[in-house]
Tab-separated table of C-alpha atoms and ligand atoms in Angstrom:
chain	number	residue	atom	x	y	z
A	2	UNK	CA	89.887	95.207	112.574
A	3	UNK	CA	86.748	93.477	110.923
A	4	UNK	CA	87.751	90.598	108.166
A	5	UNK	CA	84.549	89.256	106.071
A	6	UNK	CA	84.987	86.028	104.441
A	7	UNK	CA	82.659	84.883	101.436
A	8	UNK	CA	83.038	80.561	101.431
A	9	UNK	CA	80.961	77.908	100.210
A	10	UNK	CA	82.855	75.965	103.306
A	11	UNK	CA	82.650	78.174	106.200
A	12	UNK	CA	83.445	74.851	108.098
A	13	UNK	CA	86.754	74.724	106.754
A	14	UNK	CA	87.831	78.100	108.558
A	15	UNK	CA	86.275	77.393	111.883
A	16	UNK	CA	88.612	75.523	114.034
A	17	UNK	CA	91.561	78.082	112.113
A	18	UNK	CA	90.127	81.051	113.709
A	19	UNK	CA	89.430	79.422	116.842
A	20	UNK	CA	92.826	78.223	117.539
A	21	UNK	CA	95.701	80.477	118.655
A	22	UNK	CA	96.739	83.709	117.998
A	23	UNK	CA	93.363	84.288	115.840
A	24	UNK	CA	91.271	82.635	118.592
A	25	UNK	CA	92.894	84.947	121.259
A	26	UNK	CA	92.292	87.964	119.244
A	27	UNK	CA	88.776	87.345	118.383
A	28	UNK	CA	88.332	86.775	121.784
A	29	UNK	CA	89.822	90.098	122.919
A	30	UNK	CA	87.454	91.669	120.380
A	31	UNK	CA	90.624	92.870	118.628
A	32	UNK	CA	89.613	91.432	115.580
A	33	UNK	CA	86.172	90.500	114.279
A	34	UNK	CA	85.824	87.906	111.375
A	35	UNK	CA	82.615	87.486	109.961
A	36	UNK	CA	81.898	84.503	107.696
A	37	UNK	CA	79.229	84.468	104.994
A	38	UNK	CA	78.030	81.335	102.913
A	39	UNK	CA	76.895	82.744	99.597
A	40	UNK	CA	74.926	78.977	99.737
A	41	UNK	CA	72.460	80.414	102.064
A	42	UNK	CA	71.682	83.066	98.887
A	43	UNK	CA	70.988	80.082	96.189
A	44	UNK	CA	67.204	80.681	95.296
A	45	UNK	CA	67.359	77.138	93.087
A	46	UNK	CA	65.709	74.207	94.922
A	47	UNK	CA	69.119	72.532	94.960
A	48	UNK	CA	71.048	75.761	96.170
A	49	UNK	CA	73.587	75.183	93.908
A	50	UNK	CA	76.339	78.156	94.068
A	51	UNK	CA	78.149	76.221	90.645
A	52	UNK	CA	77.567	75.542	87.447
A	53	UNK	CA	78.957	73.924	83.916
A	54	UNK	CA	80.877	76.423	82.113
A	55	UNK	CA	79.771	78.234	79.144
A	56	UNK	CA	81.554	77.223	75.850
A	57	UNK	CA	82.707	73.997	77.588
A	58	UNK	CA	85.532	72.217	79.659
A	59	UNK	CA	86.422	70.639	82.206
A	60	UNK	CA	85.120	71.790	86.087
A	61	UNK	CA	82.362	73.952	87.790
A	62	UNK	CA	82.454	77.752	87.732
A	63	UNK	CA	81.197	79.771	90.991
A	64	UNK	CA	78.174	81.431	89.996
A	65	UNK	CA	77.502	85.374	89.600
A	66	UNK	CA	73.933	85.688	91.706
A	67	UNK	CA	74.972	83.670	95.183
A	68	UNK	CA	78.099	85.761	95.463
A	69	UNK	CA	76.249	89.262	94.757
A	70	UNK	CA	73.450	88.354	97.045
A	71	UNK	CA	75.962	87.470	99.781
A	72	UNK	CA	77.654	90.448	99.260
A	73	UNK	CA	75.122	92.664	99.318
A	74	UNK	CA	73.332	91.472	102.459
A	75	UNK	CA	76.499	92.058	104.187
A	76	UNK	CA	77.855	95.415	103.143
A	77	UNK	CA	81.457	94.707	103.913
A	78	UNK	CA	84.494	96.609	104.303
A	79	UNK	CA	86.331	97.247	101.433
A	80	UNK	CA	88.361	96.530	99.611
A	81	UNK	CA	86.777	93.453	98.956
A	82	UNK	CA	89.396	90.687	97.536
A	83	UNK	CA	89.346	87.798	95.590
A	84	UNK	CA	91.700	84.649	96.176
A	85	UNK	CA	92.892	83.526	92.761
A	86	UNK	CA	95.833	82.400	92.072
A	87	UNK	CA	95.685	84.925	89.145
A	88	UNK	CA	95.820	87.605	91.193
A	89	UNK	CA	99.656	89.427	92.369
A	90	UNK	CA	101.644	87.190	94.939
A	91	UNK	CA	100.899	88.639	98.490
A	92	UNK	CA	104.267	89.671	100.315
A	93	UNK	CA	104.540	91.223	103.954
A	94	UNK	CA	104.650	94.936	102.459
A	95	UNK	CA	100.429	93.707	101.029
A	96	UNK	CA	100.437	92.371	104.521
A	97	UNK	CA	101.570	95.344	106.071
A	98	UNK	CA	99.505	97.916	104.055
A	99	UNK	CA	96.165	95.894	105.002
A	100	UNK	CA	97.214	95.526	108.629
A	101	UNK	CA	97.059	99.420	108.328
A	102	UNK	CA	93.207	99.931	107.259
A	103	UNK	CA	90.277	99.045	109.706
A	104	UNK	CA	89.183	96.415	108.168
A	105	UNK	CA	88.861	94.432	104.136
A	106	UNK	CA	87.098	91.362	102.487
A	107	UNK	CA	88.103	88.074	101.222
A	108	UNK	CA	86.204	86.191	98.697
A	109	UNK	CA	87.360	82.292	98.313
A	110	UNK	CA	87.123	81.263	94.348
A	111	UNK	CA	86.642	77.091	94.187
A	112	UNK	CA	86.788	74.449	91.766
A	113	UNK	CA	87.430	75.692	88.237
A	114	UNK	CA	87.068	79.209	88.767
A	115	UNK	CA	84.183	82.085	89.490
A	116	UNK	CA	81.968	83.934	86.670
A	117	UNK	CA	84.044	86.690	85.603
A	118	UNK	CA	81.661	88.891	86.047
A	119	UNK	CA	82.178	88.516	90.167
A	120	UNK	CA	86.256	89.864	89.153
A	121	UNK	CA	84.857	92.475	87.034
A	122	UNK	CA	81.518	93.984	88.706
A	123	UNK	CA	81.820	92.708	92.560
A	124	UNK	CA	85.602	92.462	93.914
A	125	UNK	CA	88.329	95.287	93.856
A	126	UNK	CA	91.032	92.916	93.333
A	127	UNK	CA	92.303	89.445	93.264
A	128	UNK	CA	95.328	88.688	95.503
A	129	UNK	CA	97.390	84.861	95.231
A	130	UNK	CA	99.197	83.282	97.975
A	131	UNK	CA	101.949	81.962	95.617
A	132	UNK	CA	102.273	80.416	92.333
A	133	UNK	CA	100.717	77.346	92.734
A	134	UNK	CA	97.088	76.291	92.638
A	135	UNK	CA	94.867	75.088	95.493
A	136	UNK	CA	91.616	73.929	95.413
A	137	UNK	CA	89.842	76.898	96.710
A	138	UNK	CA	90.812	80.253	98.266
A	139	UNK	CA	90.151	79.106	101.775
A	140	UNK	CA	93.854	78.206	102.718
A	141	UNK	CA	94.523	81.368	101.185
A	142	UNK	CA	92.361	83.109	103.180
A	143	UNK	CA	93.481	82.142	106.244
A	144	UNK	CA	97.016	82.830	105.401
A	145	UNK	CA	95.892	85.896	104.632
A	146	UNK	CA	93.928	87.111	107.832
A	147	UNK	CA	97.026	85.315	109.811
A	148	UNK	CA	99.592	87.304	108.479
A	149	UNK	CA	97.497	90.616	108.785
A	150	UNK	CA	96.346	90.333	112.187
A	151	UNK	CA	99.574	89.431	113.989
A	152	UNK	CA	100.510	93.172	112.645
A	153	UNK	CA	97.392	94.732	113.724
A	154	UNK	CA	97.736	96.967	116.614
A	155	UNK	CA	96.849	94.927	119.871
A	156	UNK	CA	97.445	91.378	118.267
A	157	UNK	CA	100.814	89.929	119.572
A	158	UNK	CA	101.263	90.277	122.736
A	159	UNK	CA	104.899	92.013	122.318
A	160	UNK	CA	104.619	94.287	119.097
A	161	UNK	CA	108.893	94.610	119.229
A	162	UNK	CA	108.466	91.067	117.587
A	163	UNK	CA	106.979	91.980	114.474
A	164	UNK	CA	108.876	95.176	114.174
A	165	UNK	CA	112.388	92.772	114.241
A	166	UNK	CA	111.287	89.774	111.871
A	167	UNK	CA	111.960	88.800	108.127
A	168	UNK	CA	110.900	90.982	105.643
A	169	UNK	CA	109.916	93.788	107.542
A	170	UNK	CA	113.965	94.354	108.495
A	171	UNK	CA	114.454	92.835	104.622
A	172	UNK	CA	116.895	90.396	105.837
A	173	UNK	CA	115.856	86.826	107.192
A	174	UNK	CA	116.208	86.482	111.359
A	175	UNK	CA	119.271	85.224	113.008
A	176	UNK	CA	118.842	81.766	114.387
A	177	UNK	CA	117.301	81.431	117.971
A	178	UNK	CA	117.910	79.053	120.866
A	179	UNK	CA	116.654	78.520	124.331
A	180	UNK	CA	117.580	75.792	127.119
A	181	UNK	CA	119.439	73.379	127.130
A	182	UNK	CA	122.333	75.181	126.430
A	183	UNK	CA	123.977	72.300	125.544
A	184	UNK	CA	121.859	69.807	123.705
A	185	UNK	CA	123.272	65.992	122.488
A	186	UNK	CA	126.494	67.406	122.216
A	187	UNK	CA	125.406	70.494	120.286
A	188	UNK	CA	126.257	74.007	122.034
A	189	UNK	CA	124.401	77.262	121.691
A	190	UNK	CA	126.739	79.576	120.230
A	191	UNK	CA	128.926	80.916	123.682
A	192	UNK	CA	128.253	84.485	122.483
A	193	UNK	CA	124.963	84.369	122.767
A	194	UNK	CA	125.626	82.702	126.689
A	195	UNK	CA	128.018	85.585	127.070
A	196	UNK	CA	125.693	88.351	128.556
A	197	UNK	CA	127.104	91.215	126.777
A	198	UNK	CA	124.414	92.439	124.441
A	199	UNK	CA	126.341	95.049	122.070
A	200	UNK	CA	128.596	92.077	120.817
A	201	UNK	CA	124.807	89.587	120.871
A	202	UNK	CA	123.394	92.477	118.601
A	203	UNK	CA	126.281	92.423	116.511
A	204	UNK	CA	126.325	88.751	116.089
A	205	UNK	CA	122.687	88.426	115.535
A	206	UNK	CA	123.051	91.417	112.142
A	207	UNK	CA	125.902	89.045	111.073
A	208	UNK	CA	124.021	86.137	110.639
A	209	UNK	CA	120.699	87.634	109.292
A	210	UNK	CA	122.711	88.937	106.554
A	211	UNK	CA	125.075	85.958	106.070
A	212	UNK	CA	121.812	83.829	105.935
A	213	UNK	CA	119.860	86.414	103.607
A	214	UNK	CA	123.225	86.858	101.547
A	215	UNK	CA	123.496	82.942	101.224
A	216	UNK	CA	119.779	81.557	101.374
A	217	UNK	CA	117.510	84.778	99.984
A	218	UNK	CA	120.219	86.296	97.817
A	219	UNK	CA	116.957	87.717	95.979
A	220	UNK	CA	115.800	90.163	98.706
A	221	UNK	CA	119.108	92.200	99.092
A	222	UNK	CA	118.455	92.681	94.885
A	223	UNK	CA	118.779	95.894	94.026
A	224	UNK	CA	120.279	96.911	97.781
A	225	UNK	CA	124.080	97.833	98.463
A	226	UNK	CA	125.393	96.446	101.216
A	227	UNK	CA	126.550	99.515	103.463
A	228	UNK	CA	130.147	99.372	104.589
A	229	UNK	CA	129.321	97.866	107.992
A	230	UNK	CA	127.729	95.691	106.788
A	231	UNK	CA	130.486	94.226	104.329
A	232	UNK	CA	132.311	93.876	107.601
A	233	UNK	CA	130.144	92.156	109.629
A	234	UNK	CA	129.781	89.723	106.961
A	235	UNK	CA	133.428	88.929	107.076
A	236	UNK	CA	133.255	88.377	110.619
A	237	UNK	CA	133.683	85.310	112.234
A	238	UNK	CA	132.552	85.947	115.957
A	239	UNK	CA	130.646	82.436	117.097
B	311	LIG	N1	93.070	79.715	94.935
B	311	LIG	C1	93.663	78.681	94.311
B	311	LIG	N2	94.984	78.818	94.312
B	311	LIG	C2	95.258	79.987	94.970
B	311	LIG	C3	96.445	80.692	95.297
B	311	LIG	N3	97.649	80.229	94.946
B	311	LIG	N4	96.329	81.852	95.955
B	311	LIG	C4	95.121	82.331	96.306
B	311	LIG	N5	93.976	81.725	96.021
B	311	LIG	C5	94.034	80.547	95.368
């Protein structure tokens, strides 16, 4: 999967993709991210990439030529996609359907906001992380490429993992534990200690859905519970 990334602080994504997961696939040549700094297009003796904006107020607005150069000199796969917190809120099913292509763009907006005529001539689409502003698409970014590579195919190391999470099952996971089994006085649950797995399956649905039911109410909207399901809920196994 190739991932090009248009930033006016490629520095800031550096030691991200390095580290981890994203290091470990970009090492394995799984995944290829290529960074571009639309500075290195500024034709101004200053290379500025910002400007005042027209009609007034407050900030600096990304300008159209750096990002269009960049761009261009790159050719990269599509869709190409701006982070704005404008844009619709990514959730894993956005996640999913971009692990699924060979490869998109991400272009990281800064300070006040970029020319409009990037949105309207240049990207395909703007995508937001969540409604709250940052100070530049580059977080975004990266929790964009994270999320989307750990579903592309040769990524995580055991692909049963992503298959069995949140959001993918609907339903938040069931809550883990490993050694000690007994910890300053608090116990693992005994069933999961109890080695038989039909009633440690059983146990684990219960508690995804008591959780989602109690913490996430929102994601079983518009979703009847089956009738199994309205008993496991009312069971009290431990
Ligand atoms: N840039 C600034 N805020 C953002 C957000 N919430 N999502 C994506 N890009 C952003």
């Amino acid at each position: 999967m190739r991932v090009d990334v248009f930033t006016i602080f490629p520095e800031y994504l550096t030691g991200a993709l390095d580290a981890s997961l994203l290091g470990r696939a970009r090492a394995a040549g799984v995944l290829d991210v290529r960074v571009h700094d639309p500075r290195r297009f500024a034709t101004d003796p200053h290379r500025s990439v910002d400007d005042t904006p027209y009609g007034g107020g407050a900030g600096m607005v990304l300008r159209p030529e750096p990002l269009f150069a960049a761009v261009e000199a790159a050719d990269p796969p599509r869709p190409l996609i701006l982070l704005s917190p404008a844009g619709p809120r990514l959730d894993q099913a956005r996640v999913r359907a971009l692990a699924d292509t060979p490869g998109f763009s991400l272009l990281c907006g800064r300070y006040e906001g970029v020319d409009e005529r990037v949105v309207e001539h240049l990207c395909d689409e703007e995508l937001s992380i969540g409604d709250y502003v940052l100070a530049g698409g580059e977080a975004a970014a990266l929790v964009v490429i994270e999320a989307v590579s750990r579903l592309a195919p040769g990524v995580l190391g055991n692909e049963s993992s992503a298959e069995h999470e949140s959001f993918t099952t609907g339903l938040l996971e069931e809550p883990q534990y490993t050694r000690p089994a007994e910890f300053r006085g608090w116990a693992v649950p005994a069933v999961l200690r109890s080695g038989d797995h039909a009633r440690i399956a059983r146990w684990g649905r219960a508690q995804a859905l008591r959780r989602t039911v109690q913490r996430r109410p929102d994601l079983l909207a518009g979703r009847t519970l089956a009738p199994d399901e309205v008993a496991l809920l009312e069971e009290t196994d431990d």
